[in-house]
Amino acid sequence: MQALLELDCIPARMELFPAANEDQWTLIKKVIDDCDYYLVIVASRYGSIGPTGISYTEMEYQYALDQNKPIIAFLHRDPRQLPSSRCESSPDGQQKLTTFREFTQQKMVKFWTSPSDLGSVVSRSIIVLMRNSPAVGWVRADMFPDKDATEEILYLRDRVAELEELLEASQTTAVPGTEELSQGEDSVELEYHTDTTYDTNKPVKKVKSTWNEVFADMAPAMIDEVSEGNLMNAIERHIASRKNPRNLNEFKCRLSDDCYNSIVVQFRALGLIAKSERIKKRSAGDTGAY
């Protein structure tokens, strides 16, 4: 008992619940149900016999086993060394005790020889048991939230999850009123320069495509987070496929900044792309947008 109290455990000794009738046995089962662990100490007595012919101690052990409670049995190493006044006197009781000891050894079991030894064995064993089989445990009543607070916490948690879903959906869903925007198989003119030296005085050239075709060539690059530069390269490869489909590498072009911005704004308005909100480690020199 002292060993368990020193480990902040709350022992529920079965001796405090004398099993003399069915109602008290029901109480004992409830106590076992409420416990996190079940420990049984067996010396040299089988215990009080129940209506089924087995002792209440064995009935308790079997019930705890049926409820899948973490169990440890502490058996006296040599019951024959105990005084005869503390030993089972009847041959039938001795046989049942032997059978019960053998039965408990099918699960975790520890042996002891004296009261002080028992305290040490219990302390070490329960520490290991709690580590290997963590249980719910108990808290003070004034530290447990009342029903109203619990319901409010659950409501707020569900509400947060609902709002997070709405936020995620809003980032990938077309804004209401965008039905009239150019999209799908509607035609779009892509503006580009064949001079890749970024000379703004060079004439702008145009090629026709559709929004679906442009997005089809952009989409593979956006399976994962993509930089603006790589996204622009994907559109430039799309232009090359329109101008020189047989040899894309021979056609060099640079998408105009205005055209790129228009495409990005259009697809964001349609809910097809979104600015990356991921927290990702990048090099100090990486100042690009994604």
One Martini backbone bead per residue (centre of mass of N, CA, C, O) as a GRO file, in nm:
protein
  290
    1MET     BB    1   0.060   0.061  -0.024
    2GLN     BB    2   0.298   0.261   0.018
    3ALA     BB    3   0.430   0.221  -0.260
    4LEU     BB    4   0.188   0.340  -0.422
    5LEU     BB    5   0.163   0.620  -0.286
    6GLU     BB    6   0.458   0.711  -0.369
    7LEU     BB    7   0.341   0.689  -0.690
    8ASP     BB    8   0.050   0.823  -0.707
    9CYS     BB    9  -0.141   0.604  -0.620
   10ILE     BB   10  -0.478   0.442  -0.598
   11PRO     BB   11  -0.579   0.225  -0.390
   12ALA     BB   12  -0.815  -0.071  -0.419
   13ARG     BB   13  -0.900  -0.262  -0.180
   14MET     BB   14  -1.078  -0.561  -0.151
   15GLU     BB   15  -1.114  -0.563   0.164
   16LEU     BB   16  -1.324  -0.313   0.148
   17PHE     BB   17  -1.507  -0.543  -0.028
   18PRO     BB   18  -1.711  -0.756   0.085
   19ALA     BB   19  -1.798  -1.079  -0.058
   20ALA     BB   20  -2.134  -1.190   0.027
   21ASN     BB   21  -2.277  -1.088  -0.237
   22GLU     BB   22  -2.389  -0.982  -0.539
   23ASP     BB   23  -2.374  -0.676  -0.490
   24GLN     BB   24  -2.073  -0.674  -0.403
   25TRP     BB   25  -1.966  -0.795  -0.667
   26THR     BB   26  -2.058  -0.560  -0.840
   27LEU     BB   27  -1.876  -0.355  -0.699
   28ILE     BB   28  -1.607  -0.490  -0.764
   29LYS     BB   29  -1.631  -0.466  -1.071
   30LYS     BB   30  -1.642  -0.158  -1.075
   31VAL     BB   31  -1.366  -0.111  -0.953
   32ILE     BB   32  -1.212  -0.251  -1.179
   33ASP     BB   33  -1.317  -0.073  -1.411
   34ASP     BB   34  -1.186   0.199  -1.275
   35CYS     BB   35  -0.921   0.076  -1.313
   36ASP     BB   36  -0.592   0.061  -1.458
   37TYR     BB   37  -0.492  -0.166  -1.253
   38TYR     BB   38  -0.391  -0.513  -1.162
   39LEU     BB   39  -0.319  -0.644  -0.836
   40VAL     BB   40  -0.183  -0.956  -0.704
   41ILE     BB   41  -0.155  -1.120  -0.384
   42VAL     BB   42   0.027  -1.427  -0.314
   43ALA     BB   43   0.063  -1.668  -0.076
   44SER     BB   44  -0.106  -1.932   0.133
   45ARG     BB   45  -0.399  -1.840   0.038
   46TYR     BB   46  -0.702  -1.867  -0.135
   47GLY     BB   47  -0.970  -1.793   0.006
   48SER     BB   48  -1.277  -1.704  -0.037
   49ILE     BB   49  -1.561  -1.874  -0.126
   50GLY     BB   50  -1.767  -1.897  -0.380
   51PRO     BB   51  -2.051  -2.013  -0.548
   52THR     BB   52  -1.848  -2.161  -0.773
   53GLY     BB   53  -1.576  -2.266  -0.595
   54ILE     BB   54  -1.418  -2.003  -0.602
   55SER     BB   55  -1.238  -1.749  -0.535
   56TYR     BB   56  -1.253  -1.410  -0.524
   57THR     BB   57  -0.968  -1.361  -0.621
   58GLU     BB   58  -1.000  -1.525  -0.885
   59MET     BB   59  -1.244  -1.372  -0.990
   60GLU     BB   60  -1.101  -1.100  -1.011
   61TYR     BB   61  -0.875  -1.186  -1.198
   62GLN     BB   62  -1.055  -1.286  -1.431
   63TYR     BB   63  -1.203  -1.020  -1.478
   64ALA     BB   64  -0.954  -0.845  -1.542
   65LEU     BB   65  -0.876  -1.018  -1.783
   66ASP     BB   66  -1.143  -0.976  -1.949
   67GLN     BB   67  -1.085  -0.644  -1.940
   68ASN     BB   68  -0.781  -0.590  -2.015
   69LYS     BB   69  -0.603  -0.558  -1.776
   70PRO     BB   70  -0.328  -0.470  -1.636
   71ILE     BB   71  -0.116  -0.736  -1.502
   72ILE     BB   72   0.002  -0.836  -1.167
   73ALA     BB   73   0.172  -1.096  -0.997
   74PHE     BB   74   0.240  -1.166  -0.642
   75LEU     BB   75   0.455  -1.419  -0.536
   76HIS     BB   76   0.547  -1.636  -0.319
   77ARG     BB   77   0.832  -1.816  -0.331
   78ASP     BB   78   0.783  -1.977  -0.024
   79PRO     BB   79   0.509  -2.083   0.142
   80ARG     BB   80   0.637  -2.304   0.340
   81GLN     BB   81   0.776  -2.072   0.533
   82LEU     BB   82   0.517  -2.020   0.651
   83PRO     BB   83   0.302  -2.011   0.878
   84SER     BB   84   0.039  -2.222   0.941
   85SER     BB   85  -0.168  -1.987   1.008
   86ARG     BB   86  -0.111  -1.880   0.686
   87CYS     BB   87  -0.226  -2.144   0.572
   88GLU     BB   88  -0.361  -2.383   0.397
   89SER     BB   89  -0.543  -2.656   0.533
   90SER     BB   90  -0.682  -2.776   0.298
   91PRO     BB   91  -0.640  -2.978   0.029
   92ASP     BB   92  -0.829  -2.825  -0.163
   93GLY     BB   93  -0.706  -2.544  -0.117
   94GLN     BB   94  -0.416  -2.616  -0.203
   95GLN     BB   95  -0.486  -2.697  -0.494
   96LYS     BB   96  -0.616  -2.427  -0.578
   97LEU     BB   97  -0.368  -2.256  -0.523
   98THR     BB   98  -0.179  -2.393  -0.722
   99THR     BB   99  -0.353  -2.339  -0.972
  100PHE     BB  100  -0.357  -2.030  -0.945
  101ARG     BB  101  -0.054  -1.981  -0.963
  102GLU     BB  102  -0.026  -2.103  -1.246
  103PHE     BB  103  -0.224  -1.909  -1.384
  104THR     BB  104  -0.071  -1.634  -1.325
  105GLN     BB  105   0.197  -1.729  -1.491
  106GLN     BB  106   0.075  -1.645  -1.779
  107LYS     BB  107   0.154  -1.381  -1.674
  108MET     BB  108   0.264  -1.136  -1.503
  109VAL     BB  109   0.538  -1.203  -1.266
  110LYS     BB  110   0.627  -1.182  -0.914
  111PHE     BB  111   0.863  -1.217  -0.646
  112TRP     BB  112   0.854  -1.284  -0.284
  113THR     BB  113   0.965  -1.291   0.087
  114SER     BB  114   0.884  -1.000   0.200
  115PRO     BB  115   0.749  -0.705   0.278
  116SER     BB  116   0.989  -0.533   0.175
  117ASP     BB  117   1.019  -0.684  -0.092
  118LEU     BB  118   0.737  -0.624  -0.198
  119GLY     BB  119   0.763  -0.315  -0.217
  120SER     BB  120   0.993  -0.315  -0.426
  121VAL     BB  121   0.855  -0.483  -0.647
  122VAL     BB  122   0.610  -0.302  -0.689
  123SER     BB  123   0.752  -0.040  -0.766
  124ARG     BB  124   0.904  -0.145  -1.019
  125SER     BB  125   0.660  -0.272  -1.171
  126ILE     BB  126   0.464  -0.024  -1.197
  127ILE     BB  127   0.652   0.151  -1.362
  128VAL     BB  128   0.667  -0.038  -1.607
  129LEU     BB  129   0.361  -0.062  -1.657
  130MET     BB  130   0.306   0.245  -1.708
  131ARG     BB  131   0.501   0.266  -1.951
  132ASN     BB  132   0.375   0.024  -2.130
  133SER     BB  133   0.064   0.104  -1.998
  134PRO     BB  134  -0.098   0.359  -2.048
  135ALA     BB  135  -0.324   0.563  -1.865
  136VAL     BB  136  -0.559   0.786  -1.773
  137GLY     BB  137  -0.654   0.830  -1.490
  138TRP     BB  138  -0.656   1.105  -1.249
  139VAL     BB  139  -0.842   1.396  -1.134
  140ARG     BB  140  -0.937   1.672  -1.017
  141ALA     BB  141  -1.243   1.812  -1.011
  142ASP     BB  142  -1.138   2.124  -1.033
  143MET     BB  143  -0.972   2.040  -1.316
  144PHE     BB  144  -1.239   1.977  -1.451
  145PRO     BB  145  -1.440   2.042  -1.691
  146ASP     BB  146  -1.732   2.137  -1.744
  147LYS     BB  147  -1.990   2.079  -1.948
  148ASP     BB  148  -2.006   2.359  -2.084
  149ALA     BB  149  -1.704   2.383  -2.154
  150THR     BB  150  -1.684   2.129  -2.325
  151GLU     BB  151  -1.897   2.208  -2.537
  152GLU     BB  152  -1.752   2.466  -2.628
  153ILE     BB  153  -1.491   2.336  -2.723
  154LEU     BB  154  -1.622   2.151  -2.936
  155TYR     BB  155  -1.753   2.377  -3.100
  156LEU     BB  156  -1.493   2.538  -3.165
  157ARG     BB  157  -1.348   2.311  -3.310
  158ASP     BB  158  -1.559   2.273  -3.535
  159ARG     BB  159  -1.551   2.568  -3.634
  160VAL     BB  160  -1.256   2.576  -3.718
  161ALA     BB  161  -1.275   2.347  -3.925
  162GLU     BB  162  -1.489   2.486  -4.102
  163LEU     BB  163  -1.323   2.746  -4.169
  164GLU     BB  164  -1.083   2.601  -4.297
  165GLU     BB  165  -1.245   2.481  -4.531
  166LEU     BB  166  -1.346   2.752  -4.646
  167LEU     BB  167  -1.068   2.873  -4.698
  168GLU     BB  168  -0.966   2.656  -4.891
  169ALA     BB  169  -1.200   2.681  -5.096
  170SER     BB  170  -1.157   2.990  -5.165
  171GLN     BB  171  -0.865   2.935  -5.302
  172THR     BB  172  -1.011   2.707  -5.526
  173THR     BB  173  -1.252   2.906  -5.595
  174ALA     BB  174  -1.454   3.076  -5.766
  175VAL     BB  175  -1.558   3.378  -5.782
  176PRO     BB  176  -1.829   3.535  -5.762
  177GLY     BB  177  -1.890   3.651  -6.102
  178THR     BB  178  -1.683   3.476  -6.310
  179GLU     BB  179  -1.858   3.365  -6.549
  180GLU     BB  180  -1.774   3.612  -6.758
  181LEU     BB  181  -1.508   3.514  -6.787
  182SER     BB  182  -1.247   3.422  -6.945
  183GLN     BB  183  -1.247   3.070  -7.056
  184GLY     BB  184  -1.140   2.778  -7.147
  185GLU     BB  185  -1.213   2.797  -7.496
  186ASP     BB  186  -1.123   3.065  -7.493
  187SER     BB  187  -0.956   3.315  -7.628
  188VAL     BB  188  -0.592   3.393  -7.632
  189GLU     BB  189  -0.334   3.636  -7.616
  190LEU     BB  190   0.014   3.600  -7.653
  191GLU     BB  191   0.286   3.785  -7.534
  192TYR     BB  192   0.607   3.834  -7.708
  193HIS     BB  193   0.964   3.785  -7.734
  194THR     BB  194   1.243   3.703  -7.941
  195ASP     BB  195   1.401   3.892  -7.762
  196THR     BB  196   1.600   3.794  -7.468
  197THR     BB  197   1.729   4.097  -7.368
  198TYR     BB  198   1.505   4.298  -7.261
  199ASP     BB  199   1.402   4.477  -7.502
  200THR     BB  200   1.142   4.710  -7.504
  201ASN     BB  201   1.173   4.809  -7.815
  202LYS     BB  202   1.073   4.562  -7.906
  203PRO     BB  203   0.852   4.391  -8.059
  204VAL     BB  204   0.538   4.256  -8.015
  205LYS     BB  205   0.414   3.936  -8.004
  206LYS     BB  206   0.159   3.699  -8.124
  207VAL     BB  207  -0.051   3.429  -7.987
  208LYS     BB  208  -0.287   3.185  -8.013
  209SER     BB  209  -0.520   3.056  -7.766
  210THR     BB  210  -0.625   2.883  -7.476
  211TRP     BB  211  -0.693   2.848  -7.151
  212ASN     BB  212  -0.668   2.541  -7.141
  213GLU     BB  213  -0.389   2.516  -7.281
  214VAL     BB  214  -0.229   2.686  -7.087
  215PHE     BB  215  -0.297   2.524  -6.828
  216ALA     BB  216  -0.191   2.245  -6.923
  217ASP     BB  217   0.119   2.357  -6.920
  218MET     BB  218   0.119   2.458  -6.615
  219ALA     BB  219   0.026   2.230  -6.419
  220PRO     BB  220   0.279   2.041  -6.385
  221ALA     BB  221   0.445   2.270  -6.229
  222MET     BB  222   0.200   2.271  -5.984
  223ILE     BB  223   0.212   2.015  -5.809
  224ASP     BB  224   0.411   2.194  -5.687
  225GLU     BB  225   0.579   2.431  -5.588
  226VAL     BB  226   0.619   2.744  -5.778
  227SER     BB  227   0.784   2.965  -5.949
  228GLU     BB  228   0.762   3.232  -6.151
  229GLY     BB  229   0.983   3.149  -6.348
  230ASN     BB  230   0.873   2.858  -6.409
  231LEU     BB  231   0.593   2.951  -6.500
  232MET     BB  232   0.692   3.118  -6.738
  233ASN     BB  233   0.834   2.885  -6.886
  234ALA     BB  234   0.575   2.724  -6.942
  235ILE     BB  235   0.448   2.940  -7.128
  236GLU     BB  236   0.682   2.954  -7.332
  237ARG     BB  237   0.651   2.657  -7.421
  238HIS     BB  238   0.370   2.699  -7.533
  239ILE     BB  239   0.447   2.897  -7.752
  240ALA     BB  240   0.646   2.707  -7.896
  241SER     BB  241   0.422   2.492  -7.966
  242ARG     BB  242   0.277   2.698  -8.164
  243LYS     BB  243   0.531   2.781  -8.352
  244ASN     BB  244   0.730   2.500  -8.292
  245PRO     BB  245   0.637   2.178  -8.256
  246ARG     BB  246   0.895   2.012  -8.367
  247ASN     BB  247   1.102   2.241  -8.217
  248LEU     BB  248   1.127   2.388  -7.919
  249ASN     BB  249   1.440   2.463  -7.883
  250GLU     BB  250   1.454   2.674  -8.133
  251PHE     BB  251   1.243   2.843  -7.973
  252LYS     BB  252   1.279   3.178  -7.866
  253CYS     BB  253   1.131   3.335  -7.572
  254ARG     BB  254   0.950   3.620  -7.410
  255LEU     BB  255   0.738   3.693  -7.182
  256SER     BB  256   0.539   3.926  -7.102
  257ASP     BB  257   0.462   4.081  -6.814
  258ASP     BB  258   0.166   4.155  -6.871
  259CYS     BB  259   0.077   3.872  -6.959
  260TYR     BB  260   0.149   3.721  -6.704
  261ASN     BB  261  -0.029   3.882  -6.508
  262SER     BB  262  -0.297   3.822  -6.651
  263ILE     BB  263  -0.294   3.517  -6.616
  264VAL     BB  264  -0.275   3.504  -6.308
  265VAL     BB  265  -0.528   3.668  -6.244
  266GLN     BB  266  -0.727   3.488  -6.395
  267PHE     BB  267  -0.670   3.215  -6.240
  268ARG     BB  268  -0.731   3.330  -5.958
  269ALA     BB  269  -1.026   3.414  -6.016
  270LEU     BB  270  -1.097   3.102  -6.097
  271GLY     BB  271  -0.942   2.908  -5.880
  272LEU     BB  272  -0.668   2.757  -6.004
  273ILE     BB  273  -0.487   2.949  -5.832
  274ALA     BB  274  -0.233   3.011  -5.568
  275LYS     BB  275  -0.075   3.142  -5.324
  276SER     BB  276   0.178   3.054  -5.137
  277GLU     BB  277   0.169   2.932  -4.772
  278ARG     BB  278   0.423   2.795  -4.734
  279ILE     BB  279   0.668   2.670  -4.504
  280LYS     BB  280   0.985   2.712  -4.655
  281LYS     BB  281   1.301   2.636  -4.702
  282ARG     BB  282   1.541   2.883  -4.802
  283SER     BB  283   1.752   3.064  -4.941
  284ALA     BB  284   1.873   3.380  -4.891
  285GLY     BB  285   1.857   3.447  -5.218
  286ASP     BB  286   1.550   3.375  -5.210
  287THR     BB  287   1.295   3.618  -5.349
  288GLY     BB  288   1.074   3.470  -5.465
  289ALA     BB  289   0.773   3.380  -5.595
  290TYR     BB  290   0.485   3.119  -5.542
   0.00000   0.00000   0.00000
